[in-house]
């Protein structure tokens, strides 16, 4: 088990069981937050003790997706953290627009995209500049570890409270209204390619012009973050830009050639 936090043997055994039998490796995640999340799920099903919960998990096939939903925090929203999106709109989109020229293409990667709000926000931000042609010019790869979240993302159907962060003019332009929901426009959805990808273990998508990895690395131990960051760096094209959520939004260039990494 990586990391310096002390982990009780029952929790260690549970994490090992999940890795060996369910193919999800939580060893590089911060143990304090992992413990808190698992305890929350145990409370929901009325079980005390990691050992007893381990036995429950082995016996009940439907429990694993529920646990995964609790542990992988899918909290997200459209245009989350306004300041960062303002910086993207004013500094990043024009720069990439200029780089793409009149017929170039851009590749964007939303890492840990949860239920789709982040990649769809990116699609809207770029559509505002590229216009109707945007899906011929732009591919947004949107990946996550959580299949359930990806299913919701592909469905692209959101409750009114989910779209509160979308400016009214963009809501009117890029969403279709049904009696109870807002559905992200089919045409613009064509820019976004969803897929399951584990940023800790899977090979990165490459030649990326803009990489967005926000509110994910915070769940990983420092050691694991240090394994992931070079992979994300490797994903970037020459002059590609990246952002991870920090207190002050910052967009950094790749800064060196792939050969030198
Ligand atoms: C808090 S959400 C952030 C969503 C979005 N990026 C945002 O900032 O609003 C974190 C997401 O990271 C995903 N995640 C956690 N570990 C992951 C991993 N190893 N590889 C890929 N995605 C992961 C979770 O499933 C979850 O959907």
PDB file of C-alpha atoms and ligand atoms in Angstrom:
ATOM      1  CA  UNK A   1       0.000   0.000   0.000  1.00  0.00           C
ATOM      2  CA  UNK A   2       1.493   3.369  -1.029  1.00  0.00           C
ATOM      3  CA  UNK A   3       1.477   6.523   1.105  1.00  0.00           C
ATOM      4  CA  UNK A   4       2.498   7.317   4.650  1.00  0.00           C
ATOM      5  CA  UNK A   5      -0.916   7.325   6.353  1.00  0.00           C
ATOM      6  CA  UNK A   6      -1.535   4.459   8.772  1.00  0.00           C
ATOM      7  CA  UNK A   7      -4.297   2.203   7.550  1.00  0.00           C
ATOM      8  CA  UNK A   8      -5.998  -0.397   9.732  1.00  0.00           C
ATOM      9  CA  UNK A   9      -5.560  -3.975   8.410  1.00  0.00           C
ATOM     10  CA  UNK A  10      -9.314  -4.480   7.699  1.00  0.00           C
ATOM     11  CA  UNK A  11      -9.426  -1.378   5.525  1.00  0.00           C
ATOM     12  CA  UNK A  12      -6.214  -2.458   3.796  1.00  0.00           C
ATOM     13  CA  UNK A  13      -7.751  -5.871   3.073  1.00  0.00           C
ATOM     14  CA  UNK A  14     -10.885  -4.211   1.697  1.00  0.00           C
ATOM     15  CA  UNK A  15      -8.874  -1.942  -0.620  1.00  0.00           C
ATOM     16  CA  UNK A  16      -6.848  -4.974  -1.800  1.00  0.00           C
ATOM     17  CA  UNK A  17     -10.043  -6.965  -2.432  1.00  0.00           C
ATOM     18  CA  UNK A  18     -11.491  -4.114  -4.523  1.00  0.00           C
ATOM     19  CA  UNK A  19      -8.290  -3.937  -6.549  1.00  0.00           C
ATOM     20  CA  UNK A  20      -7.893  -7.676  -7.125  1.00  0.00           C
ATOM     21  CA  UNK A  21     -11.532  -8.577  -7.703  1.00  0.00           C
ATOM     22  CA  UNK A  22     -13.133  -5.431  -9.065  1.00  0.00           C
ATOM     23  CA  UNK A  23     -10.220  -3.934 -10.984  1.00  0.00           C
ATOM     24  CA  UNK A  24     -10.376  -0.536  -9.266  1.00  0.00           C
ATOM     25  CA  UNK A  25      -7.154   0.448  -7.577  1.00  0.00           C
ATOM     26  CA  UNK A  26      -7.645   2.844  -4.661  1.00  0.00           C
ATOM     27  CA  UNK A  27      -4.141   2.345  -3.277  1.00  0.00           C
ATOM     28  CA  UNK A  28      -2.947   5.768  -4.469  1.00  0.00           C
ATOM     29  CA  UNK A  29      -5.941   7.661  -3.032  1.00  0.00           C
ATOM     30  CA  UNK A  30      -5.759   9.699   0.178  1.00  0.00           C
ATOM     31  CA  UNK A  31      -6.682   7.257   2.901  1.00  0.00           C
ATOM     32  CA  UNK A  32      -8.410   9.774   5.171  1.00  0.00           C
ATOM     33  CA  UNK A  33     -10.920  10.703   2.493  1.00  0.00           C
ATOM     34  CA  UNK A  34     -11.258   7.074   1.322  1.00  0.00           C
ATOM     35  CA  UNK A  35     -11.974   5.950   4.888  1.00  0.00           C
ATOM     36  CA  UNK A  36     -14.544   8.726   5.373  1.00  0.00           C
ATOM     37  CA  UNK A  37     -16.333   7.821   2.140  1.00  0.00           C
ATOM     38  CA  UNK A  38     -16.425   4.088   2.819  1.00  0.00           C
ATOM     39  CA  UNK A  39     -17.727   4.773   6.335  1.00  0.00           C
ATOM     40  CA  UNK A  40     -20.503   6.893   4.832  1.00  0.00           C
ATOM     41  CA  UNK A  41     -21.545   4.005   2.593  1.00  0.00           C
ATOM     42  CA  UNK A  42     -21.369   1.588   5.542  1.00  0.00           C
ATOM     43  CA  UNK A  43     -23.668   3.877   7.479  1.00  0.00           C
ATOM     44  CA  UNK A  44     -26.130   3.890   4.559  1.00  0.00           C
ATOM     45  CA  UNK A  45     -26.321   0.091   4.561  1.00  0.00           C
ATOM     46  CA  UNK A  46     -26.228  -0.129   8.377  1.00  0.00           C
ATOM     47  CA  UNK A  47     -22.943  -2.005   8.792  1.00  0.00           C
ATOM     48  CA  UNK A  48     -20.243  -1.428  11.392  1.00  0.00           C
ATOM     49  CA  UNK A  49     -16.621  -2.461  10.888  1.00  0.00           C
ATOM     50  CA  UNK A  50     -14.589  -2.717   7.669  1.00  0.00           C
ATOM     51  CA  UNK A  51     -14.378  -6.518   8.030  1.00  0.00           C
ATOM     52  CA  UNK A  52     -18.171  -6.902   8.132  1.00  0.00           C
ATOM     53  CA  UNK A  53     -18.552  -4.531   5.194  1.00  0.00           C
ATOM     54  CA  UNK A  54     -15.943  -6.501   3.232  1.00  0.00           C
ATOM     55  CA  UNK A  55     -18.036  -9.670   3.721  1.00  0.00           C
ATOM     56  CA  UNK A  56     -21.194  -7.764   2.682  1.00  0.00           C
ATOM     57  CA  UNK A  57     -19.478  -6.509  -0.473  1.00  0.00           C
ATOM     58  CA  UNK A  58     -18.416 -10.024  -1.444  1.00  0.00           C
ATOM     59  CA  UNK A  59     -21.946 -11.330  -0.985  1.00  0.00           C
ATOM     60  CA  UNK A  60     -23.989  -8.551  -2.657  1.00  0.00           C
ATOM     61  CA  UNK A  61     -23.305  -8.020  -6.343  1.00  0.00           C
ATOM     62  CA  UNK A  62     -25.185  -4.703  -6.452  1.00  0.00           C
ATOM     63  CA  UNK A  63     -23.133  -3.134  -3.692  1.00  0.00           C
ATOM     64  CA  UNK A  64     -19.953  -2.384  -5.610  1.00  0.00           C
ATOM     65  CA  UNK A  65     -21.423   0.256  -7.971  1.00  0.00           C
ATOM     66  CA  UNK A  66     -23.011   1.936  -4.943  1.00  0.00           C
ATOM     67  CA  UNK A  67     -19.685   2.010  -3.124  1.00  0.00           C
ATOM     68  CA  UNK A  68     -17.959   3.356  -6.215  1.00  0.00           C
ATOM     69  CA  UNK A  69     -20.549   6.128  -6.494  1.00  0.00           C
ATOM     70  CA  UNK A  70     -19.867   7.140  -2.912  1.00  0.00           C
ATOM     71  CA  UNK A  71     -16.082   6.977  -3.140  1.00  0.00           C
ATOM     72  CA  UNK A  72     -15.587   8.629  -6.538  1.00  0.00           C
ATOM     73  CA  UNK A  73     -16.916  12.049  -5.849  1.00  0.00           C
ATOM     74  CA  UNK A  74     -18.784  13.116  -8.979  1.00  0.00           C
ATOM     75  CA  UNK A  75     -19.621  16.615  -7.733  1.00  0.00           C
ATOM     76  CA  UNK A  76     -19.387  18.983 -10.682  1.00  0.00           C
ATOM     77  CA  UNK A  77     -21.299  21.776 -12.417  1.00  0.00           C
ATOM     78  CA  UNK A  78     -21.415  23.737 -15.642  1.00  0.00           C
ATOM     79  CA  UNK A  79     -18.784  26.497 -15.722  1.00  0.00           C
ATOM     80  CA  UNK A  80     -17.631  25.504 -12.237  1.00  0.00           C
ATOM     81  CA  UNK A  81     -15.490  28.274 -10.686  1.00  0.00           C
ATOM     82  CA  UNK A  82     -16.437  31.266 -12.810  1.00  0.00           C
ATOM     83  CA  UNK A  83     -13.002  32.871 -12.515  1.00  0.00           C
ATOM     84  CA  UNK A  84     -11.310  29.944 -14.245  1.00  0.00           C
ATOM     85  CA  UNK A  85     -13.850  29.956 -17.067  1.00  0.00           C
ATOM     86  CA  UNK A  86     -13.431  33.713 -17.539  1.00  0.00           C
ATOM     87  CA  UNK A  87      -9.690  33.129 -17.871  1.00  0.00           C
ATOM     88  CA  UNK A  88     -10.334  30.339 -20.370  1.00  0.00           C
ATOM     89  CA  UNK A  89     -12.673  32.503 -22.436  1.00  0.00           C
ATOM     90  CA  UNK A  90     -10.436  35.599 -22.482  1.00  0.00           C
ATOM     91  CA  UNK A  91      -6.916  34.076 -22.541  1.00  0.00           C
ATOM     92  CA  UNK A  92      -7.052  30.500 -23.752  1.00  0.00           C
ATOM     93  CA  UNK A  93      -9.773  30.236 -26.392  1.00  0.00           C
ATOM     94  CA  UNK A  94      -8.456  33.186 -28.497  1.00  0.00           C
ATOM     95  CA  UNK A  95      -4.905  31.802 -28.334  1.00  0.00           C
ATOM     96  CA  UNK A  96      -6.000  28.360 -29.496  1.00  0.00           C
ATOM     97  CA  UNK A  97      -8.285  29.878 -32.119  1.00  0.00           C
ATOM     98  CA  UNK A  98      -5.317  31.715 -33.549  1.00  0.00           C
ATOM     99  CA  UNK A  99      -3.173  28.593 -33.464  1.00  0.00           C
ATOM    100  CA  UNK A 100      -5.803  26.531 -35.243  1.00  0.00           C
ATOM    101  CA  UNK A 101      -5.916  29.111 -38.052  1.00  0.00           C
ATOM    102  CA  UNK A 102      -8.619  28.813 -40.693  1.00  0.00           C
ATOM    103  CA  UNK A 103      -8.690  25.053 -41.099  1.00  0.00           C
ATOM    104  CA  UNK A 104      -6.619  23.507 -38.261  1.00  0.00           C
ATOM    105  CA  UNK A 105      -7.995  21.148 -35.645  1.00  0.00           C
ATOM    106  CA  UNK A 106      -7.836  21.210 -31.856  1.00  0.00           C
ATOM    107  CA  UNK A 107      -7.754  18.315 -29.425  1.00  0.00           C
ATOM    108  CA  UNK A 108      -8.999  18.897 -25.885  1.00  0.00           C
ATOM    109  CA  UNK A 109      -8.967  16.424 -22.996  1.00  0.00           C
ATOM    110  CA  UNK A 110     -11.254  16.733 -19.978  1.00  0.00           C
ATOM    111  CA  UNK A 111      -9.734  14.326 -17.441  1.00  0.00           C
ATOM    112  CA  UNK A 112     -12.176  13.195 -14.726  1.00  0.00           C
ATOM    113  CA  UNK A 113     -15.165  14.641 -16.581  1.00  0.00           C
ATOM    114  CA  UNK A 114     -17.746  13.163 -14.146  1.00  0.00           C
ATOM    115  CA  UNK A 115     -21.292  13.606 -15.510  1.00  0.00           C
ATOM    116  CA  UNK A 116     -20.343  15.750 -18.507  1.00  0.00           C
ATOM    117  CA  UNK A 117     -20.823  19.321 -17.314  1.00  0.00           C
ATOM    118  CA  UNK A 118     -17.134  20.204 -17.786  1.00  0.00           C
ATOM    119  CA  UNK A 119     -16.693  18.911 -21.388  1.00  0.00           C
ATOM    120  CA  UNK A 120     -20.052  20.377 -22.420  1.00  0.00           C
ATOM    121  CA  UNK A 121     -19.002  23.736 -20.918  1.00  0.00           C
ATOM    122  CA  UNK A 122     -15.816  23.502 -23.006  1.00  0.00           C
ATOM    123  CA  UNK A 123     -17.880  22.712 -26.113  1.00  0.00           C
ATOM    124  CA  UNK A 124     -20.020  25.817 -25.535  1.00  0.00           C
ATOM    125  CA  UNK A 125     -17.009  28.067 -24.874  1.00  0.00           C
ATOM    126  CA  UNK A 126     -15.362  27.011 -28.145  1.00  0.00           C
ATOM    127  CA  UNK A 127     -18.624  26.986 -30.144  1.00  0.00           C
ATOM    128  CA  UNK A 128     -19.047  30.646 -29.241  1.00  0.00           C
ATOM    129  CA  UNK A 129     -15.844  31.372 -31.164  1.00  0.00           C
ATOM    130  CA  UNK A 130     -15.730  28.717 -33.884  1.00  0.00           C
ATOM    131  CA  UNK A 131     -19.444  28.931 -34.686  1.00  0.00           C
ATOM    132  CA  UNK A 132     -21.546  26.243 -36.367  1.00  0.00           C
ATOM    133  CA  UNK A 133     -18.461  24.541 -37.808  1.00  0.00           C
ATOM    134  CA  UNK A 134     -17.060  23.762 -34.358  1.00  0.00           C
ATOM    135  CA  UNK A 135     -17.417  19.967 -34.424  1.00  0.00           C
ATOM    136  CA  UNK A 136     -15.365  19.771 -37.631  1.00  0.00           C
ATOM    137  CA  UNK A 137     -12.567  21.696 -35.918  1.00  0.00           C
ATOM    138  CA  UNK A 138     -12.586  20.374 -32.388  1.00  0.00           C
ATOM    139  CA  UNK A 139     -12.515  17.034 -30.585  1.00  0.00           C
ATOM    140  CA  UNK A 140     -13.076  16.936 -26.844  1.00  0.00           C
ATOM    141  CA  UNK A 141     -12.008  13.661 -25.247  1.00  0.00           C
ATOM    142  CA  UNK A 142     -13.890  13.354 -21.957  1.00  0.00           C
ATOM    143  CA  UNK A 143     -12.772  10.548 -19.694  1.00  0.00           C
ATOM    144  CA  UNK A 144     -13.551   9.217 -16.242  1.00  0.00           C
ATOM    145  CA  UNK A 145     -13.063   6.096 -14.176  1.00  0.00           C
ATOM    146  CA  UNK A 146     -16.740   5.904 -13.284  1.00  0.00           C
ATOM    147  CA  UNK A 147     -18.968   4.155 -15.864  1.00  0.00           C
ATOM    148  CA  UNK A 148     -22.174   5.377 -14.174  1.00  0.00           C
ATOM    149  CA  UNK A 149     -21.061   8.990 -14.421  1.00  0.00           C
ATOM    150  CA  UNK A 150     -20.124   8.478 -18.083  1.00  0.00           C
ATOM    151  CA  UNK A 151     -23.561   6.987 -18.791  1.00  0.00           C
ATOM    152  CA  UNK A 152     -25.184  10.123 -17.347  1.00  0.00           C
ATOM    153  CA  UNK A 153     -22.780  12.294 -19.349  1.00  0.00           C
ATOM    154  CA  UNK A 154     -23.636  10.569 -22.648  1.00  0.00           C
ATOM    155  CA  UNK A 155     -27.330  10.967 -21.874  1.00  0.00           C
ATOM    156  CA  UNK A 156     -26.733  14.756 -21.662  1.00  0.00           C
ATOM    157  CA  UNK A 157     -30.027  15.341 -19.842  1.00  0.00           C
ATOM    158  CA  UNK A 158     -29.970  17.703 -16.879  1.00  0.00           C
ATOM    159  CA  UNK A 159     -32.471  18.896 -14.283  1.00  0.00           C
ATOM    160  CA  UNK A 160     -33.136  22.657 -14.045  1.00  0.00           C
ATOM    161  CA  UNK A 161     -30.995  22.936 -10.896  1.00  0.00           C
ATOM    162  CA  UNK A 162     -28.055  21.347 -12.767  1.00  0.00           C
ATOM    163  CA  UNK A 163     -27.993  24.081 -15.393  1.00  0.00           C
ATOM    164  CA  UNK A 164     -28.128  27.016 -12.972  1.00  0.00           C
ATOM    165  CA  UNK A 165     -24.491  27.878 -13.806  1.00  0.00           C
ATOM    166  CA  UNK A 166     -25.178  28.182 -17.538  1.00  0.00           C
ATOM    167  CA  UNK A 167     -25.644  31.811 -18.662  1.00  0.00           C
ATOM    168  CA  UNK A 168     -29.225  32.252 -19.976  1.00  0.00           C
ATOM    169  CA  UNK A 169     -28.136  33.063 -23.546  1.00  0.00           C
ATOM    170  CA  UNK A 170     -26.048  29.863 -23.728  1.00  0.00           C
ATOM    171  CA  UNK A 171     -28.870  27.846 -22.170  1.00  0.00           C
ATOM    172  CA  UNK A 172     -31.258  29.063 -24.855  1.00  0.00           C
ATOM    173  CA  UNK A 173     -28.751  28.452 -27.639  1.00  0.00           C
ATOM    174  CA  UNK A 174     -27.254  25.066 -26.731  1.00  0.00           C
ATOM    175  CA  UNK A 175     -29.966  23.172 -24.838  1.00  0.00           C
ATOM    176  CA  UNK A 176     -33.300  21.721 -25.914  1.00  0.00           C
ATOM    177  CA  UNK A 177     -36.066  22.022 -23.358  1.00  0.00           C
ATOM    178  CA  UNK A 178     -38.235  19.029 -22.449  1.00  0.00           C
ATOM    179  CA  UNK A 179     -41.044  19.299 -19.858  1.00  0.00           C
ATOM    180  CA  UNK A 180     -38.703  18.536 -16.935  1.00  0.00           C
ATOM    181  CA  UNK A 181     -35.179  18.689 -18.293  1.00  0.00           C
ATOM    182  CA  UNK A 182     -32.610  20.454 -20.400  1.00  0.00           C
ATOM    183  CA  UNK A 183     -30.909  18.306 -23.037  1.00  0.00           C
ATOM    184  CA  UNK A 184     -27.532  19.366 -24.382  1.00  0.00           C
ATOM    185  CA  UNK A 185     -27.844  19.901 -28.134  1.00  0.00           C
ATOM    186  CA  UNK A 186     -27.225  16.796 -30.244  1.00  0.00           C
ATOM    187  CA  UNK A 187     -25.163  18.662 -32.885  1.00  0.00           C
ATOM    188  CA  UNK A 188     -22.709  20.055 -30.351  1.00  0.00           C
ATOM    189  CA  UNK A 189     -22.531  16.717 -28.533  1.00  0.00           C
ATOM    190  CA  UNK A 190     -20.771  15.357 -31.636  1.00  0.00           C
ATOM    191  CA  UNK A 191     -17.588  17.187 -30.560  1.00  0.00           C
ATOM    192  CA  UNK A 192     -17.403  15.211 -27.333  1.00  0.00           C
ATOM    193  CA  UNK A 193     -16.107  11.641 -27.180  1.00  0.00           C
ATOM    194  CA  UNK A 194     -16.623   9.962 -23.817  1.00  0.00           C
ATOM    195  CA  UNK A 195     -14.564   7.010 -22.643  1.00  0.00           C
ATOM    196  CA  UNK A 196     -13.516   5.148 -19.517  1.00  0.00           C
ATOM    197  CA  UNK A 197      -9.939   5.944 -18.621  1.00  0.00           C
ATOM    198  CA  UNK A 198      -8.014   5.656 -15.384  1.00  0.00           C
ATOM    199  CA  UNK A 199      -5.597   8.570 -15.232  1.00  0.00           C
ATOM    200  CA  UNK A 200      -3.393   6.735 -12.718  1.00  0.00           C
ATOM    201  CA  UNK A 201      -2.918   3.565 -14.766  1.00  0.00           C
ATOM    202  CA  UNK A 202      -3.903   4.024 -18.412  1.00  0.00           C
ATOM    203  CA  UNK A 203      -1.725   5.438 -21.172  1.00  0.00           C
ATOM    204  CA  UNK A 204      -2.537   9.102 -21.795  1.00  0.00           C
ATOM    205  CA  UNK A 205      -4.298  10.430 -24.877  1.00  0.00           C
ATOM    206  CA  UNK A 206      -1.655  12.348 -26.809  1.00  0.00           C
ATOM    207  CA  UNK A 207      -1.206  15.484 -28.974  1.00  0.00           C
ATOM    208  CA  UNK A 208      -3.575  17.443 -26.724  1.00  0.00           C
ATOM    209  CA  UNK A 209      -3.844  21.209 -27.265  1.00  0.00           C
ATOM    210  CA  UNK A 210      -5.758  21.884 -24.061  1.00  0.00           C
ATOM    211  CA  UNK A 211      -5.818  19.590 -21.066  1.00  0.00           C
ATOM    212  CA  UNK A 212      -8.280  20.213 -18.242  1.00  0.00           C
ATOM    213  CA  UNK A 213      -7.876  18.137 -15.089  1.00  0.00           C
ATOM    214  CA  UNK A 214      -9.730  19.767 -12.245  1.00  0.00           C
ATOM    215  CA  UNK A 215     -10.782  18.604  -8.785  1.00  0.00           C
ATOM    216  CA  UNK A 216      -9.336  15.129  -9.270  1.00  0.00           C
ATOM    217  CA  UNK A 217      -5.683  15.210  -8.218  1.00  0.00           C
ATOM    218  CA  UNK A 218      -6.732  16.421  -4.756  1.00  0.00           C
ATOM    219  CA  UNK A 219      -8.050  12.920  -4.013  1.00  0.00           C
ATOM    220  CA  UNK A 220      -4.696  11.304  -4.757  1.00  0.00           C
ATOM    221  CA  UNK A 221      -1.725  10.964  -2.458  1.00  0.00           C
ATOM    222  CA  UNK A 222       1.297  13.135  -3.297  1.00  0.00           C
ATOM    223  CA  UNK A 223       3.241  10.121  -4.515  1.00  0.00           C
ATOM    224  CA  UNK A 224       0.457   9.209  -6.948  1.00  0.00           C
ATOM    225  CA  UNK A 225       0.068  12.828  -8.081  1.00  0.00           C
ATOM    226  CA  UNK A 226       3.778  12.730  -8.892  1.00  0.00           C
ATOM    227  CA  UNK A 227       3.199   9.692 -11.115  1.00  0.00           C
ATOM    228  CA  UNK A 228       0.208  11.229 -12.874  1.00  0.00           C
ATOM    229  CA  UNK A 229       1.608  14.702 -13.607  1.00  0.00           C
ATOM    230  CA  UNK A 230       4.373  13.552 -16.006  1.00  0.00           C
ATOM    231  CA  UNK A 231       1.784  11.502 -17.930  1.00  0.00           C
ATOM    232  CA  UNK A 232      -0.432  14.566 -18.292  1.00  0.00           C
ATOM    233  CA  UNK A 233       2.574  16.564 -19.371  1.00  0.00           C
ATOM    234  CA  UNK A 234       3.396  13.896 -21.940  1.00  0.00           C
ATOM    235  CA  UNK A 235      -0.171  14.141 -23.287  1.00  0.00           C
ATOM    236  CA  UNK A 236       0.296  17.757 -24.332  1.00  0.00           C
ATOM    237  CA  UNK A 237       1.188  18.733 -27.868  1.00  0.00           C
ATOM    238  CA  UNK A 238       3.979  21.216 -28.484  1.00  0.00           C
ATOM    239  CA  UNK A 239       2.659  24.506 -26.990  1.00  0.00           C
ATOM    240  CA  UNK A 240      -0.333  22.687 -25.505  1.00  0.00           C
ATOM    241  CA  UNK A 241      -1.963  24.263 -22.442  1.00  0.00           C
ATOM    242  CA  UNK A 242      -3.119  22.709 -19.217  1.00  0.00           C
ATOM    243  CA  UNK A 243      -5.027  23.614 -16.112  1.00  0.00           C
ATOM    244  CA  UNK A 244      -5.663  21.912 -12.840  1.00  0.00           C
ATOM    245  CA  UNK A 245      -7.938  23.600 -10.305  1.00  0.00           C
ATOM    246  CA  UNK A 246      -5.852  25.815  -8.081  1.00  0.00           C
ATOM    247  CA  UNK A 247      -6.846  28.700  -5.938  1.00  0.00           C
ATOM    248  CA  UNK A 248      -5.993  31.153  -8.718  1.00  0.00           C
ATOM    249  CA  UNK A 249      -6.761  29.888 -12.201  1.00  0.00           C
ATOM    250  CA  UNK A 250      -3.639  29.434 -14.235  1.00  0.00           C
ATOM    251  CA  UNK A 251      -3.106  28.100 -17.723  1.00  0.00           C
ATOM    252  CA  UNK A 252       0.365  26.839 -18.348  1.00  0.00           C
ATOM    253  CA  UNK A 253       2.109  26.018 -21.579  1.00  0.00           C
ATOM    254  CA  UNK A 254       3.852  22.740 -22.087  1.00  0.00           C
ATOM    255  CA  UNK A 255       7.101  24.609 -22.153  1.00  0.00           C
ATOM    256  CA  UNK A 256       9.385  21.898 -23.532  1.00  0.00           C
ATOM    257  CA  UNK A 257       9.376  19.362 -26.299  1.00  0.00           C
ATOM    258  CA  UNK A 258       8.050  15.853 -25.785  1.00  0.00           C
ATOM    259  CA  UNK A 259      11.494  14.426 -26.467  1.00  0.00           C
ATOM    260  CA  UNK A 260      12.882  16.219 -23.437  1.00  0.00           C
ATOM    261  CA  UNK A 261      10.374  14.746 -20.966  1.00  0.00           C
TER     262      UNK A 261
HETATM  263  C1  LIG B   1     -14.989  15.937  -8.174  1.00  0.00           C
HETATM  264  S1  LIG B   1     -15.151  15.243  -9.763  1.00  0.00           S
HETATM  265  C2  LIG B   1     -14.521  16.580 -10.779  1.00  0.00           C
HETATM  266  C3  LIG B   1     -15.336  16.759 -12.051  1.00  0.00           C
HETATM  267  C4  LIG B   1     -14.876  17.926 -12.923  1.00  0.00           C
HETATM  268  N1  LIG B   1     -13.530  17.746 -13.385  1.00  0.00           N
HETATM  269  C5  LIG B   1     -15.012  19.242 -12.170  1.00  0.00           C
HETATM  270  O1  LIG B   1     -13.988  19.834 -11.796  1.00  0.00           O
HETATM  271  O2  LIG B   1     -16.131  19.688 -11.955  1.00  0.00           O
HETATM  272  C6  LIG B   1     -13.796  14.064  -9.795  1.00  0.00           C
HETATM  273  C7  LIG B   1     -13.954  13.010 -10.879  1.00  0.00           C
HETATM  274  O3  LIG B   1     -12.720  12.310 -11.015  1.00  0.00           O
HETATM  275  C8  LIG B   1     -13.022  10.943 -11.300  1.00  0.00           C
HETATM  276  N2  LIG B   1     -11.857  10.124 -10.969  1.00  0.00           N
HETATM  277  C9  LIG B   1     -11.394   9.771  -9.745  1.00  0.00           C
HETATM  278  N3  LIG B   1     -10.304   9.004  -9.866  1.00  0.00           N
HETATM  279  C10 LIG B   1     -10.060   8.879 -11.195  1.00  0.00           C
HETATM  280  C11 LIG B   1      -9.056   8.215 -11.950  1.00  0.00           C
HETATM  281  N4  LIG B   1      -8.087   7.506 -11.359  1.00  0.00           N
HETATM  282  N5  LIG B   1      -9.097   8.298 -13.306  1.00  0.00           N
HETATM  283  C12 LIG B   1     -10.085   8.995 -13.916  1.00  0.00           C
HETATM  284  N6  LIG B   1     -11.065   9.651 -13.257  1.00  0.00           N
HETATM  285  C13 LIG B   1     -11.048   9.584 -11.910  1.00  0.00           C
HETATM  286  C14 LIG B   1     -14.239  10.661 -10.439  1.00  0.00           C
HETATM  287  O4  LIG B   1     -14.942   9.529 -10.898  1.00  0.00           O
HETATM  288  C15 LIG B   1     -15.016  11.973 -10.575  1.00  0.00           C
HETATM  289  O5  LIG B   1     -15.945  11.898 -11.616  1.00  0.00           O
END
